[in-house]
Structures are given as structure tokens and as C-alpha cells.
Amino acid sequence: MARIVLDDLAHSYRPHPAGPDDYALKRIDTVWEDGGAYALLGPSGCGKTTLLNIISGLLIPSQGRVLYDETDVTRLPPEKRNIAQVFQFPVLYDTMTVRENLSFPLRNRGVSPSDTATRVMEVAQALDLVAVLDAKASGLSADAKQKISLGRGLVRSDVAAILFDEPLTVIDPHLKWQLRRKLKEIHDRFKLTLIYVTHDQVEAMTFADQVVVMYDGEIVQIGTPQDLFENPEHTFVGYFIGSPGMNLLPVTMDGEAALTGSSRIPLTPALAGKARAAAAAGAKLELGIRPMYLGLEDAGVDYGVAARINLVEDQGDCRIVTVSMGDVTVKARVPEGRAIPSQEARAVFPPEWTRIFADGRLLK
Amino acid sequence: MEKWDDNKAWFLVLPVFLVVAFSAIIPLMTVVNYSVQDIMAPGQGIFVGPEWYREVLHDPRLHEAFLRQLIYSFTVLAIEIPLGIAVALTLPSKGWKVSACLVLLALPLLIPWNVVGTIWVVFSRPDIGLAGVTINELLGIPYNYTADPMDSWLTVVIMDIWHWTPLVVLLCYAGLQAIPEAYYQAAKIDGASRWAVFRFIQLPKMRGVLMIAVLLRFMDSFMIYTEPFVLTGGGPGNSTTFLSQFLTKMAIGQFDLGPAAAFSLIYFLVILLLSYIFYTVITNLGKGVAK
Ligand SMILES: Nc1ncnc2c1ncn2[C@@H]1O[C@H](COP(=O)(O)OP(=O)(O)OP(=O)(O)O)[C@@H](O)[C@H]1O
Ligand SMILES: [Mg+2]
């Protein structure tokens, strides 16, 4: 087990990258602590697989270093690093039995037959594969096949980390939930470093202590699930985490207030100052607020922004209200029992929950 | 569900039935017809029953040709299949080199068969051929494929390898290209050796195309005619007379239509049987291994 340091990494799949758009990973400089359970969350194409492949050694980065503890492994091939990786789709050795599949990584490393048998048994028990140990792997269901792939990742006891690249995509929802819990258990028991790629926020939130959010080749935020929810540092995090995601409105500054269309949204003086500075420097400004913090009041009150209720969706413990303010729409999450104005209303942006993002990044 | 009493749908099969009848069944029946009669002149035949079959099956020249044929087919398979796999494994997998290699490889497959024979005649002649002269003069090994049975046999085998290994290569290459990258990545993570990658990933994934390659090469080599006919004419002696040439000699050279027809049918059944055995063995190969 080890602490994994990514030192100023960048990667381009092109031989002669010209601009930043040619890079699949733009600049990654981060540390994965020993024994952490990390979820790597991000939209399709943001570079998650690329990052994992660089950590495991399947790819050599165009720039930067990968360290396991103090050792520089940037140029070592995967078999010379101590790392396990599980892929999105099951990879099996068709002609082997389940037992042989699970023993394969150990056999290749010259682990003694008795140790191999013990480890294989432990993993098979953890993953409910004992009954099929002697069956041909090729004849099994997709679920079982993916469990075998997981098993091959888990079977080595000495790895620096286990990397999972969306390993549960092909698995049915119920079993998915079980397996995720199983992985969590294994993590708690053996204190392995796990890096788990997903683009499902619920999966990321339930699995990980730390969620690493990637966007367009960069890590935009690392934090606990709660952190990400309360203090998104990037518009993508705000929009991606939470259901529905953060409301994001393009704004311009006018004195102490943000303007969207004809609506004036007052900001704290400190934030307004920074926003004006950012706007002066040419940044594109967006105002963000979580639906749960957006207030809706009767049209009579003398604060807030004029708004019109478009749609109310009942979600059991709350209602999601779609509101239009001029030509922009926002969503509000109203707890059960709170009255909702019928048509005309005032949308209230509490300054302590109103955020401003300049070119996607939070102004602090 | 109720069944239809009126099975008009069968008429839809009629075109296929007609095509198969005219292309296979009717010609085959003509052969069956010849094989049980002694034809004196057109329209004058006497029914002789299994007579020709008995005669053909007991013909020692046929036994020899059959044995020669089997050895030839198995030699050719034993060389072309492993060689084809080996070449396919060394081909590049992307870039402009792929097209270049594939075109070069496909060239022998595009040459008409009698031209292949002619090329090798010119190539191997001990007096003027590039190979013939090189072997005789530069290497000092006496070589004359028109006179020495062993030389001529080897020449035919090498010609077949030159002509047909590319087919095996192309099939294997297609099989290799279809293997998802993730398999190789997983193998690297699992610390598999090059040999293990071949044995546990590439070979099992190529099973389908290999089966096609073996069947095609077996059937084709078992029916080989044109190239040895042009190159050696079946000689010297009978050393390169394979089954189809034997058959042609019998039917056209000697006008023994009855025995030739009987032999055609036996030939056909043998190919069918051997192909079936190959097919069964190869499809079951993967299933039995791990047990
Ligand atoms: N082998 C490759 N050659 C060239 N470009 C690639 C290659 N693999 C990925 N890319 C590009 O690099 C970028 C990042 O891809 P990557 O596979 O890392 O994304 P991802 O976050 O894993 O996406 P997904 O969620 O779809 O798996 C994408 O723009 C992709 O098109
Ligand atoms: Mg991916």
C-alpha cells in the first residue's frame, strides 16, 4: 500500500499537441492518501480513464511524474508497479475456470500455490463465487463475469491501490448496491486505497470518503460529499451534484447587485466587489444558488425578484417548483408543508447562499 | 396458437429449392447414374450395381493417391496454419503500414491458379529459374523438380504455402483485430507473459476464424488440381498425382466414366466426412480443455 502522488501531470494522445484543447488531461497535481476510498466523478470524456491508465502504467503521461510513496514509477509498465485495475466491461480468460481466472494474477507473480488457494478462497467467499469456482468462466452470466473481473483486482494482497473504472455499469441495480457495499467492507477491513471511477453521483457519494470531481481534463474539486454539495468550487460541481443541480444564471454586475435580464439580485458588498473586479478582467460571470436555498414569497413583499410559477412537481418529501424570471428559469425546492404562491411571486436569493462563478470557478 | 391448415408459406422456399436442385442435386444425380452403369456408347448403358465402387475401392493406384493426398493436405495445414498465425501476430495494427502489408499479402491470392503454376515453373526450372539455379549453383544442392520425386513434392508444397498462407494470415489478422483493447490491458495488469497473452487471449479469441481457415485450407488442398497439373503434371512418375488429377486421368484420359463417377462420389463423401470431423473437433476443443 502506498500514497500515490501525481506531480504536475498532463497528457495528450496527439504526438505534437498544439494548444490546451489537444490535451486529454490538462494539469493534474494531486495526492491520493494511503487507505483512502476515492470516487472519481466526471462527465463522459473528461479524462477519468486516461488518469487511471496513467496511475496504473497502461499509459505514460506526456508530462509530469507518478510517485508511489517516494518511488518514481512514471515509466514503469503495469506489471512492475503494484497496482490492480478493474475495467468497465468484464475481461475474462475464456478457456479458464473461475478459479484459474482468479489465481491468474497471483500465478504470474510466482505466489506459492497454497497462498494462492487461500487468497482465491477469501475473494470467492467475499464475492459469492464459491459455488462456481470450478465452472468455465465463459458460460456465466454478465454479473458473474464482472464479479470475476473484480475478484482478479481484489485477489492481490500487496497492491498500492485498486483502480475501478466504472466497474458496475453492466451489473443489475440490486446486485450493484450489494457489490458496492461489499467493496466498502473490503476497504474498511483491509485499508486498501481504492479509486473508483463513476459518473453516477449517488454511487460516488455512497462509496467514497473523498469525491474527486473532474471536468474537461482537470480536477475541479476534491472534497467530502457534503463539501461538494455546500461549497461547489466550480459550476460543473454545482450543476452535477445534487438533484436538481444548482441554478446557474449568467449575470452582469451593476453596483452591489447582479443583473440577469431585468432582475436585480443583491449580493454582499465583499462578493460584489470581487465580481466587479473579475468582470473588469473580462471573465464571464454566473450566479449560482442551490434550489433548496432559493426562497419563494408572495408577490406582495418588497424584496426579492419578480417571478412567475410555471410548474410544481411533487416529489414526496418536497416539491420542485420551476419559476421563470423574465426569460430565465430557475428551480426551487420547497419542503413539504410550506405554502407555494399560486402565480405571481417573488424569488428570494439569500446572500449567504448566493455564489458567483467567474469563468466557471467560484469567487471566494 | 392455432396452426394453419393452408401452408402456403412453403412456396416461399421453392426458389431456393430450385436453385439447389439445378446447382447441386441434379448434376450429382447424373454422376450417381453413371456410377452404377457400364456405358458403351451414348445412350447404351448396362446396369452394373456396385461393381465400379468395388473396383475403385480396391484399386492400389487409388490407395496410393489417397495416401499421398492425405499427407499433402496435412503437411500443408501443419505449416500454413502456424505460419499464418505467426505472421498475423507480427503485422502492425494501425497506421498506413496496415494497408501496405495487407495488399502485399493479398497479391498471391489474386493470381489465377494456372498462372501460379506457370510462375513456379519459371521460378523453379533448374536451368533458368531463379530458385532452381540458386539452389543448384550457389548452394550446390542438386535440385530438379521434373526428375526427382522429392524435389517435385517439396516444390508443390512450397508453392501451396506461398499461395495460400496469406489467406490464413488475413483471417487470423481479422480475428486479432476484433479483440478489445481491454483484454490486453487486463493482461498487463495481471502480469501475464507474452506467451500467456497468446495462449489465453489471442488463441481462444481466434478460434472461430482458425476453424474457417482450417476447413477452407483443408478442402481446397484436398481438391488441389490446377497448380500441380501445370507445374509437374503429376510427375515424375505419380509422385505428385493427387486425387483430383487421378480422377481426371481416369475420366478423361481413359474414358472410364463409370469408375470415375463412382470415385467422384467417394471423393465427395470423404471430403464431407473429414470436414465434419474437423468441425466437430475444433468446436469442442475449447470446451474440453479446462476439465
Ligand atoms: N486512445 C485514445 N486515443 C485518442 N484519444 C483518446 C484515446 N482515449 C481517449 N481519448 C480522448 O481523451 C479524452 C478523455 O477520454 P477518457 O477515456 O479518459 O474519458 P472518460 O472520462 O474515461 O470518459 P468515459 O466516462 O466516457 O469513460 C476524450 O476526449 C477521448 O476522446
Ligand atoms: Mg472511461
XYZ file of C-alpha atoms and ligand atoms in Angstrom:
687
model
C 0.000 0.000 0.000
C 1.179 3.427 -0.775
C 0.432 7.061 -1.105
C 0.096 7.996 -4.742
C 1.356 11.371 -5.865
C 0.574 12.832 -9.259
C 3.117 15.524 -9.845
C 2.157 18.094 -12.476
C 0.723 15.571 -14.910
C -0.551 16.331 -18.358
C -1.386 14.003 -21.157
C -2.178 14.346 -24.814
C -2.968 11.469 -27.148
C -1.518 13.502 -30.009
C 2.185 13.304 -30.774
C 2.534 17.079 -31.168
C -0.129 18.812 -29.076
C -0.577 22.416 -30.132
C -2.979 24.052 -27.694
C -4.724 23.125 -24.451
C -7.570 21.566 -26.466
C -5.233 18.807 -27.611
C -4.735 17.641 -24.046
C -6.983 14.929 -22.587
C -5.527 15.804 -19.165
C -4.581 19.441 -18.752
C -2.797 19.720 -15.432
C -3.221 17.290 -12.571
C -1.338 17.826 -9.352
C -2.782 15.816 -6.519
C -2.177 13.238 -3.809
C -4.140 10.077 -3.088
C -3.607 9.223 0.569
C -2.845 5.678 1.601
C -6.022 3.835 2.578
C -8.446 6.379 1.144
C -11.650 5.496 -0.653
C -11.888 7.920 -3.540
C -14.575 8.338 -6.118
C -13.528 9.947 -9.373
C -16.585 11.645 -10.735
C -16.995 13.429 -14.030
C -18.827 13.579 -17.337
C -18.016 11.323 -20.271
C -14.776 12.217 -21.991
C -13.347 14.327 -19.152
C -10.284 12.082 -18.832
C -11.124 9.700 -15.988
C -9.970 6.586 -17.790
C -6.883 8.394 -19.032
C -5.998 9.345 -15.464
C -6.475 5.783 -14.175
C -4.404 4.359 -17.007
C -1.596 6.735 -16.127
C -1.737 5.722 -12.476
C -1.671 2.040 -13.408
C 1.008 2.401 -16.056
C -1.026 1.458 -19.112
C -0.267 4.957 -20.373
C 2.843 7.018 -19.981
C 1.936 10.689 -19.423
C 3.225 13.292 -21.886
C 4.436 15.322 -18.934
C 4.811 15.069 -15.157
C 5.542 12.254 -12.721
C 3.697 9.489 -10.879
C 5.088 8.562 -7.454
C 4.158 5.591 -5.283
C 5.346 6.796 -1.877
C 8.787 8.102 -2.772
C 9.375 5.907 -5.818
C 9.058 7.403 -9.267
C 7.100 4.866 -11.332
C 6.205 7.125 -14.264
C 7.929 4.932 -16.806
C 7.376 1.524 -15.233
C 4.966 -0.835 -17.017
C 1.903 -2.023 -15.023
C 3.368 -5.421 -14.174
C 6.320 -3.730 -12.468
C 4.066 -1.490 -10.375
C 1.990 -2.839 -7.578
C -1.397 -1.928 -8.845
C -4.684 -3.579 -9.723
C -7.266 -2.273 -12.145
C -10.788 -3.400 -12.986
C -12.354 -2.342 -16.267
C -15.822 -1.261 -17.260
C -16.644 -4.425 -19.156
C -15.817 -7.874 -17.862
C -12.491 -9.214 -19.090
C -12.182 -12.949 -18.704
C -9.833 -15.650 -19.801
C -12.469 -17.712 -21.586
C -10.724 -21.032 -21.570
C -10.035 -20.948 -17.829
C -12.269 -21.859 -14.922
C -13.315 -19.222 -12.423
C -10.654 -20.470 -10.015
C -7.941 -20.256 -12.654
C -9.109 -16.776 -13.595
C -8.845 -15.619 -10.005
C -5.452 -17.265 -9.472
C -4.000 -15.887 -12.698
C -2.583 -12.581 -11.332
C -1.016 -14.448 -8.415
C 0.381 -17.290 -10.504
C 2.034 -14.822 -12.868
C 3.807 -13.266 -9.895
C 5.045 -16.563 -8.547
C 2.904 -16.637 -5.401
C 3.027 -20.097 -3.830
C 0.129 -22.452 -4.667
C -1.050 -22.648 -1.066
C -1.122 -18.861 -0.604
C -2.875 -18.557 -3.941
C -5.533 -21.053 -2.911
C -6.168 -19.209 0.353
C -6.462 -15.809 -1.305
C -8.695 -17.126 -4.074
C -10.963 -18.713 -1.479
C -11.216 -15.477 0.512
C -12.088 -13.451 -2.554
C -14.536 -16.059 -3.827
C -16.291 -16.007 -0.480
C -16.454 -12.223 -0.404
C -17.944 -12.144 -3.887
C -20.211 -15.210 -3.623
C -18.308 -17.117 -6.261
C -17.541 -20.265 -4.281
C -20.288 -22.314 -5.930
C -18.979 -21.659 -9.444
C -15.233 -21.847 -8.728
C -14.754 -24.869 -10.953
C -17.095 -23.798 -13.737
C -15.850 -22.457 -17.049
C -15.841 -18.678 -16.827
C -17.186 -18.207 -20.334
C -20.546 -19.789 -19.585
C -21.517 -17.470 -16.724
C -23.883 -14.501 -16.605
C -22.663 -10.927 -17.167
C -22.950 -10.227 -13.438
C -20.843 -13.222 -12.505
C -18.280 -12.333 -15.164
C -17.864 -8.851 -13.789
C -17.530 -10.283 -10.282
C -14.663 -12.394 -11.584
C -13.018 -9.271 -13.004
C -13.483 -7.571 -9.638
C -12.074 -10.656 -7.977
C -8.933 -10.552 -10.094
C -8.460 -6.995 -8.890
C -9.007 -7.865 -5.251
C -7.028 -11.076 -5.115
C -3.601 -9.481 -4.758
C -2.997 -8.520 -1.173
C 0.061 -6.330 -1.737
C -1.197 -3.687 -4.151
C -0.620 0.037 -3.748
C -4.169 0.712 -4.858
C -7.056 -0.831 -6.710
C -8.456 1.217 -9.560
C -12.021 0.633 -10.654
C -13.122 2.072 -13.975
C -16.916 2.157 -13.773
C -16.925 -1.488 -12.793
C -20.608 -1.817 -12.067
C -22.040 -0.424 -15.313
C -23.103 -3.823 -16.613
C -24.468 -5.081 -13.308
C -28.136 -5.038 -12.373
C -29.157 -2.386 -9.831
C -29.823 -4.604 -6.852
C -26.575 -6.526 -7.112
C -24.820 -3.246 -7.815
C -25.858 -1.960 -4.446
C -24.667 -5.161 -2.751
C -21.326 -5.153 -4.509
C -20.727 -1.533 -3.678
C -21.315 -2.320 -0.020
C -19.011 -5.297 -0.350
C -16.238 -3.127 -1.768
C -16.751 -0.682 1.070
C -16.478 -3.535 3.581
C -13.329 -4.817 1.957
C -11.950 -1.311 2.060
C -12.706 -0.923 5.760
C -11.237 -4.318 6.558
C -8.012 -4.177 4.575
C -7.457 -0.401 4.439
C -6.747 -0.543 0.741
C -6.524 2.575 -1.371
C -9.461 2.451 -3.728
C -10.048 4.798 -6.647
C -13.443 4.313 -8.110
C -14.451 5.975 -11.378
C -18.100 6.655 -11.945
C -20.355 9.188 -13.493
C -23.174 8.400 -11.112
C -23.188 10.921 -8.261
C -25.171 8.650 -5.924
C -22.616 5.903 -6.410
C -19.791 8.354 -5.756
C -21.456 9.780 -2.661
C -22.210 6.416 -1.048
C -18.891 4.830 -1.829
C -16.281 7.406 -1.100
C -14.831 9.401 1.770
C -13.458 11.825 -0.768
C -15.005 12.651 -4.094
C -12.717 13.929 -6.802
C -14.601 15.798 -9.489
C -13.054 16.071 -12.923
C -14.158 18.300 -15.722
C -12.585 18.731 -19.124
C -9.203 17.255 -18.258
C -8.851 18.921 -14.891
C -9.645 18.124 -11.287
C -12.023 20.897 -10.311
C -12.664 19.924 -6.705
C -11.788 17.317 -4.102
C -13.927 17.037 -1.013
C -16.356 15.115 1.098
C -19.791 14.647 -0.435
C -21.129 17.339 1.901
C -18.395 19.775 0.920
C -19.207 19.342 -2.713
C -22.826 19.978 -2.053
C -22.418 23.039 0.112
C -19.366 24.665 -1.372
C -19.071 23.787 -5.029
C -15.934 25.417 -6.339
C -16.880 25.038 -9.972
C -20.144 25.461 -11.841
C -19.848 21.884 -13.014
C -19.775 20.608 -9.433
C -22.783 22.728 -8.535
C -24.739 21.563 -11.502
C -23.651 17.900 -11.359
C -24.051 17.265 -7.639
C -27.494 17.469 -6.105
C -30.866 16.823 -7.608
C -31.868 19.067 -9.151
C -28.470 20.699 -9.586
C -27.522 24.240 -8.699
C -29.332 27.041 -10.538
C -26.808 28.879 -12.695
C -27.684 32.230 -14.229
C -25.455 34.290 -16.466
C -25.182 37.755 -14.891
C -23.562 41.145 -15.278
C -22.660 43.433 -12.411
C -24.465 46.649 -11.581
C -23.165 48.232 -8.388
C -23.856 45.906 -5.461
C -26.239 43.717 -7.421
C -26.045 41.074 -10.123
C -28.249 41.665 -13.144
C -29.907 38.901 -15.084
C -32.211 40.289 -17.734
C -34.117 42.958 -15.871
C -33.863 41.248 -12.480
C -31.551 42.696 -9.828
C -30.140 40.237 -7.315
C -28.385 41.902 -4.381
C -25.015 40.485 -3.267
C -22.911 41.014 -0.155
C -20.632 44.033 -0.685
C -17.481 41.873 -0.459
C -18.687 39.428 -3.110
C -19.939 42.215 -5.336
C -16.522 43.843 -5.186
C -14.767 40.660 -6.322
C -17.335 40.067 -9.009
C -16.848 43.570 -10.392
C -13.088 43.026 -10.450
C -13.491 39.711 -12.257
C -15.886 41.219 -14.766
C -13.470 44.065 -15.372
C -10.796 41.430 -16.140
C -13.067 40.010 -18.836
C -14.419 36.926 -17.041
C -17.834 35.519 -17.759
C -19.939 35.692 -14.561
C -22.544 33.223 -13.394
C -24.668 33.382 -10.305
C -25.375 30.083 -8.567
C -27.847 29.076 -5.908
C -28.986 25.663 -4.699
C -32.725 25.065 -5.258
C -33.185 24.367 -1.534
C -31.959 27.855 -0.630
C -33.998 29.759 -3.201
C -36.964 31.328 -1.370
C -40.418 31.921 -2.837
C -42.601 34.641 -1.306
C -45.970 36.167 -2.100
C -45.948 38.813 -4.785
C -46.755 41.443 -2.137
C -43.361 41.512 -0.372
C -40.934 44.347 -1.187
C -37.750 42.261 -1.558
C -36.626 39.548 -3.957
C -37.122 39.376 -7.721
C -40.398 39.276 -9.619
C -41.089 35.726 -10.736
C -43.840 33.540 -12.108
C -44.582 29.952 -11.060
C -44.576 27.623 -14.078
C -44.726 24.120 -12.737
C -44.905 22.316 -9.403
C -43.660 18.712 -9.199
C -44.426 16.744 -6.090
C -41.534 14.518 -5.020
C -42.961 13.170 -1.785
C -40.953 14.959 0.893
C -40.652 18.158 -1.127
C -41.862 19.916 -4.225
C -39.704 21.116 -7.078
C -41.034 24.420 -8.377
C -39.997 25.743 -11.766
C -40.028 29.527 -11.770
C -39.410 31.992 -14.576
C -37.828 35.380 -14.001
C -38.062 37.277 -17.260
C -36.524 34.910 -19.791
C -34.501 32.746 -17.389
C -35.909 29.797 -15.444
C -34.759 28.547 -12.073
C -35.836 25.733 -9.788
C -36.720 25.919 -6.140
C -37.041 23.048 -3.734
C -39.835 23.721 -1.276
C -40.185 21.426 1.757
C -43.489 19.744 2.443
C -45.910 21.944 4.351
C -44.599 25.297 3.082
C -47.126 27.195 1.027
C -46.283 27.996 -2.588
C -47.605 31.241 -4.083
C -50.099 30.487 -6.825
C -48.911 32.524 -9.864
C -47.009 35.727 -9.344
C -44.302 35.501 -6.702
C -41.000 36.990 -5.536
C -37.880 34.809 -5.787
C -35.553 35.470 -2.864
C -31.773 34.905 -3.105
C -30.346 34.809 0.457
C -26.905 36.464 0.086
C -25.175 33.838 2.281
C -26.169 31.098 -0.210
C -25.694 33.078 -3.372
C -22.449 32.289 -5.178
C -20.719 33.950 -8.064
C -18.570 31.966 -10.513
C -16.124 33.646 -12.830
C -15.357 31.542 -15.904
C -16.758 28.539 -14.055
C -14.705 28.998 -10.876
C -16.087 30.094 -7.556
C -15.210 33.595 -6.404
C -14.092 33.365 -2.783
C -51.660 -20.685 -31.250
C -53.645 -22.310 -33.980
C -51.853 -23.946 -36.817
C -52.616 -23.008 -40.374
C -54.030 -25.813 -42.425
C -53.030 -23.978 -45.525
C -49.225 -23.987 -45.557
C -48.693 -21.614 -48.469
C -45.522 -20.356 -46.855
C -43.732 -23.380 -48.234
C -43.904 -21.809 -51.677
C -41.501 -19.184 -50.449
C -38.842 -21.882 -50.123
C -39.408 -23.033 -53.677
C -36.852 -20.699 -55.359
C -34.075 -21.919 -53.056
C -35.148 -25.461 -53.643
C -34.986 -24.969 -57.411
C -31.574 -23.321 -57.272
C -30.149 -26.100 -55.125
C -31.751 -28.719 -57.362
C -30.177 -27.332 -60.520
C -26.843 -26.425 -58.980
C -26.239 -29.496 -56.847
C -28.761 -32.271 -56.772
C -29.377 -32.842 -60.492
C -25.667 -32.843 -61.511
C -24.938 -35.107 -58.578
C -27.681 -37.498 -59.655
C -26.176 -37.679 -63.133
C -22.946 -38.790 -61.518
C -24.841 -41.311 -59.402
C -26.456 -42.547 -62.603
C -23.078 -43.035 -64.333
C -21.579 -44.702 -61.305
C -23.902 -47.685 -61.469
C -23.833 -48.294 -65.242
C -21.365 -49.502 -67.803
C -21.609 -47.006 -70.653
C -20.661 -48.482 -74.005
C -21.769 -45.606 -76.181
C -24.030 -42.619 -75.558
C -27.453 -43.989 -74.612
C -26.167 -47.536 -74.295
C -25.650 -48.379 -70.666
C -25.903 -51.592 -68.689
C -26.767 -51.532 -65.018
C -23.833 -52.930 -63.073
C -24.790 -52.074 -59.488
C -21.902 -51.552 -57.033
C -19.365 -53.057 -59.459
C -17.478 -49.774 -60.090
C -17.404 -48.920 -56.425
C -15.823 -52.257 -55.672
C -13.279 -51.832 -58.429
C -12.343 -48.280 -57.426
C -12.053 -49.089 -53.729
C -9.689 -51.949 -54.483
C -7.512 -50.045 -56.909
C -3.976 -49.832 -55.423
C -3.170 -46.740 -57.507
C -6.083 -45.010 -55.833
C -4.858 -46.058 -52.398
C -1.513 -44.517 -53.177
C -3.062 -41.310 -54.482
C -5.290 -41.127 -51.417
C -2.394 -41.544 -49.022
C -0.337 -39.008 -50.958
C -3.259 -36.630 -50.800
C -3.692 -37.014 -47.030
C -0.001 -36.479 -46.364
C -0.022 -33.470 -48.647
C -3.081 -31.859 -47.039
C -1.832 -32.412 -43.517
C 1.660 -31.157 -44.351
C 0.226 -28.043 -45.894
C -2.123 -27.452 -42.941
C 0.604 -28.131 -40.395
C 2.767 -25.451 -41.982
C 0.267 -22.863 -43.208
C -1.813 -22.551 -40.025
C 1.037 -21.910 -37.533
C 2.883 -19.791 -40.088
C -0.277 -17.789 -40.793
C -0.828 -17.173 -37.088
C 2.798 -16.173 -36.601
C 2.729 -13.713 -39.482
C -0.621 -12.260 -38.356
C 0.835 -11.663 -34.890
C 3.716 -9.647 -36.302
C 1.619 -7.425 -38.580
C 1.211 -3.810 -37.452
C -2.183 -2.958 -36.005
C -2.582 0.618 -37.112
C -1.294 3.263 -39.485
C -0.528 3.212 -43.195
C 1.614 0.084 -42.808
C -1.535 -1.960 -42.281
C -2.854 -1.310 -45.781
C 0.580 -1.816 -47.305
C 1.026 -5.202 -45.595
C -2.476 -6.370 -46.404
C -2.175 -5.502 -50.090
C 1.213 -7.248 -50.366
C -0.162 -10.276 -48.600
C -3.264 -10.463 -50.739
C -1.296 -10.460 -54.007
C -0.753 -14.231 -54.282
C -4.468 -14.738 -53.642
C -5.371 -12.600 -56.640
C -3.297 -14.547 -59.169
C -5.227 -17.099 -61.252
C -4.296 -20.614 -60.268
C -2.839 -21.724 -63.557
C -0.690 -18.591 -63.581
C 0.569 -19.546 -60.125
C 1.628 -22.869 -61.605
C 3.347 -21.154 -64.531
C 5.153 -18.698 -62.251
C 6.566 -21.587 -60.283
C 7.570 -23.458 -63.431
C 9.643 -20.481 -64.473
C 10.885 -19.859 -60.943
C 11.984 -23.448 -60.235
C 13.462 -24.620 -63.512
C 16.950 -25.905 -62.762
C 18.353 -24.439 -65.971
C 16.927 -20.894 -65.985
C 14.706 -20.436 -62.892
C 15.856 -18.088 -60.157
C 15.240 -20.634 -57.399
C 16.401 -23.606 -59.443
C 19.682 -22.008 -60.421
C 20.304 -20.598 -56.958
C 19.850 -23.952 -55.280
C 21.939 -25.841 -57.791
C 24.715 -23.388 -58.452
C 25.051 -21.263 -55.339
C 24.091 -23.761 -52.653
C 25.461 -26.722 -54.550
C 22.469 -28.901 -53.768
C 21.322 -30.957 -56.741
C 17.740 -29.944 -57.427
C 15.486 -30.877 -60.320
C 11.791 -30.910 -59.697
C 10.988 -32.532 -63.024
C 13.146 -35.555 -62.333
C 13.405 -36.041 -58.583
C 10.134 -37.053 -56.841
C 11.162 -35.496 -53.522
C 12.152 -32.214 -55.173
C 8.911 -32.040 -57.059
C 6.846 -32.841 -53.962
C 8.622 -30.166 -51.949
C 8.169 -27.663 -54.758
C 4.430 -28.272 -54.840
C 4.199 -27.904 -51.044
C 6.195 -24.679 -51.043
C 4.122 -23.308 -53.883
C 0.965 -24.025 -51.907
C 2.403 -22.331 -48.830
C 3.332 -19.290 -50.884
C -0.080 -19.209 -52.494
C -2.346 -19.840 -49.514
C -0.656 -18.807 -46.253
C -1.796 -15.207 -46.925
C -5.398 -16.382 -46.659
C -4.703 -17.795 -43.202
C -2.868 -14.593 -42.273
C -5.771 -12.399 -43.354
C -8.302 -14.490 -41.451
C -6.169 -14.547 -38.286
C -5.476 -10.846 -38.599
C -9.209 -10.124 -38.728
C -9.651 -12.304 -35.638
C -6.865 -10.496 -33.773
C -8.201 -7.055 -34.672
C -11.551 -7.976 -33.151
C -10.056 -8.453 -29.673
C -10.931 -5.438 -27.493
C -8.000 -3.444 -26.136
C -9.221 -4.057 -22.564
C -8.100 -7.707 -22.773
C -4.511 -6.688 -23.391
C -4.720 -4.059 -20.677
C -6.094 -6.554 -18.174
C -3.358 -8.999 -19.107
C -0.702 -6.355 -18.446
C -2.217 -5.554 -15.062
C -2.358 -9.284 -14.279
C 1.321 -9.583 -15.160
C 0.743 -12.077 -17.989
C 3.714 -13.075 -20.141
C 3.678 -12.687 -23.925
C 3.067 -16.405 -24.213
C 0.166 -16.294 -21.744
C -1.414 -13.455 -23.723
C -1.214 -15.625 -26.820
C -2.360 -18.799 -25.119
C -5.199 -17.383 -23.021
C -6.421 -14.392 -25.021
C -5.386 -14.403 -28.648
C -5.689 -18.089 -29.426
C -9.118 -18.576 -27.802
C -10.427 -15.431 -29.490
C -9.137 -16.636 -32.866
C -10.841 -20.000 -32.589
C -13.691 -19.068 -34.924
C -11.500 -17.737 -37.726
C -9.000 -20.556 -37.304
C -11.762 -23.052 -37.790
C -12.735 -21.360 -41.031
C -9.077 -21.246 -42.092
C -8.521 -24.941 -41.362
C -11.688 -26.013 -43.146
C -11.040 -23.852 -46.199
C -7.424 -24.878 -46.469
C -8.237 -28.498 -45.916
C -10.974 -28.653 -48.519
C -9.009 -26.644 -51.048
C -5.800 -28.594 -50.617
C -7.695 -31.859 -50.708
C -9.100 -30.884 -54.093
C -5.923 -29.301 -55.467
C -5.627 -29.700 -59.215
C -4.510 -26.802 -61.345
C -1.185 -25.822 -59.821
C 0.472 -29.286 -59.729
C -1.063 -30.004 -63.132
C 0.741 -27.002 -64.589
C 3.927 -27.419 -62.546
C 4.598 -31.150 -62.608
C 1.730 -32.732 -64.495
C 1.508 -35.201 -61.600
C 5.023 -36.484 -62.100
C 7.695 -37.540 -62.046
C 6.014 -40.939 -62.097
C 2.960 -40.471 -59.949
C 4.779 -38.633 -57.162
C 2.576 -35.531 -57.310
C -0.613 -37.078 -58.632
C -3.258 -36.097 -56.132
C -6.816 -37.297 -56.026
C -8.416 -34.875 -58.466
C -5.694 -35.408 -61.015
C -6.072 -39.121 -60.638
C -9.791 -38.681 -61.200
C -9.272 -36.574 -64.305
C -6.854 -39.104 -65.771
C -9.437 -41.787 -65.178
C -12.399 -39.890 -66.590
C -10.858 -38.001 -69.479
C -7.611 -39.818 -70.140
C -9.037 -43.316 -70.126
C -12.767 -42.600 -70.547
C -13.579 -44.871 -67.609
C -16.729 -42.909 -66.863
C -18.294 -45.491 -64.576
C -15.358 -45.897 -62.174
C -14.658 -42.161 -62.400
C -18.229 -41.385 -61.352
C -18.096 -43.882 -58.507
C -14.802 -42.361 -57.434
C -16.234 -38.814 -57.607
C -18.927 -39.762 -55.159
C -16.497 -41.427 -52.790
C -14.244 -38.364 -53.047
C -17.161 -36.080 -52.256
C -18.187 -38.170 -49.241
C -14.619 -38.300 -47.920
C -14.316 -34.504 -48.045
C -17.693 -34.125 -46.381
C -16.758 -36.591 -43.661
C -13.319 -35.127 -42.956
C -14.688 -31.590 -42.899
C -17.368 -32.683 -40.471
C -14.762 -34.295 -38.223
C -12.600 -31.156 -38.282
C -15.578 -29.011 -37.493
C -16.670 -31.141 -34.545
C -13.186 -31.477 -33.143
C -12.437 -27.757 -33.341
C -15.773 -26.612 -31.933
C -15.334 -28.970 -28.992
C -11.699 -28.125 -28.474
C -12.302 -25.116 -26.233
C -14.942 -26.820 -24.147
C -12.903 -29.771 -23.024
C -9.614 -28.078 -22.192
C -10.219 -26.867 -18.658
C -11.897 -30.006 -17.382
N -6.702 6.007 -27.213
C -7.084 7.288 -27.412
N -6.638 7.965 -28.474
C -7.005 9.261 -28.683
N -7.833 9.938 -27.896
C -8.322 9.323 -26.807
C -7.981 7.956 -26.517
N -8.630 7.587 -25.392
C -9.324 8.672 -25.002
N -9.145 9.712 -25.840
C -9.728 11.060 -25.705
O -9.310 11.601 -24.480
C -10.377 12.220 -23.798
C -10.578 11.605 -22.414
O -11.010 10.263 -22.590
P -11.253 9.271 -21.390
O -11.500 7.931 -21.967
O -10.147 9.393 -20.410
O -12.591 9.846 -20.773
P -13.502 9.247 -19.606
O -13.652 10.330 -18.610
O -12.973 7.953 -19.146
O -14.887 9.062 -20.362
P -15.999 7.931 -20.151
O -16.817 8.360 -18.976
O -16.768 8.023 -21.435
O -15.319 6.625 -19.971
C -11.589 12.095 -24.697
O -11.744 13.295 -25.379
C -11.236 10.978 -25.636
O -11.820 11.201 -26.899
Mg -13.733 5.920 -19.243
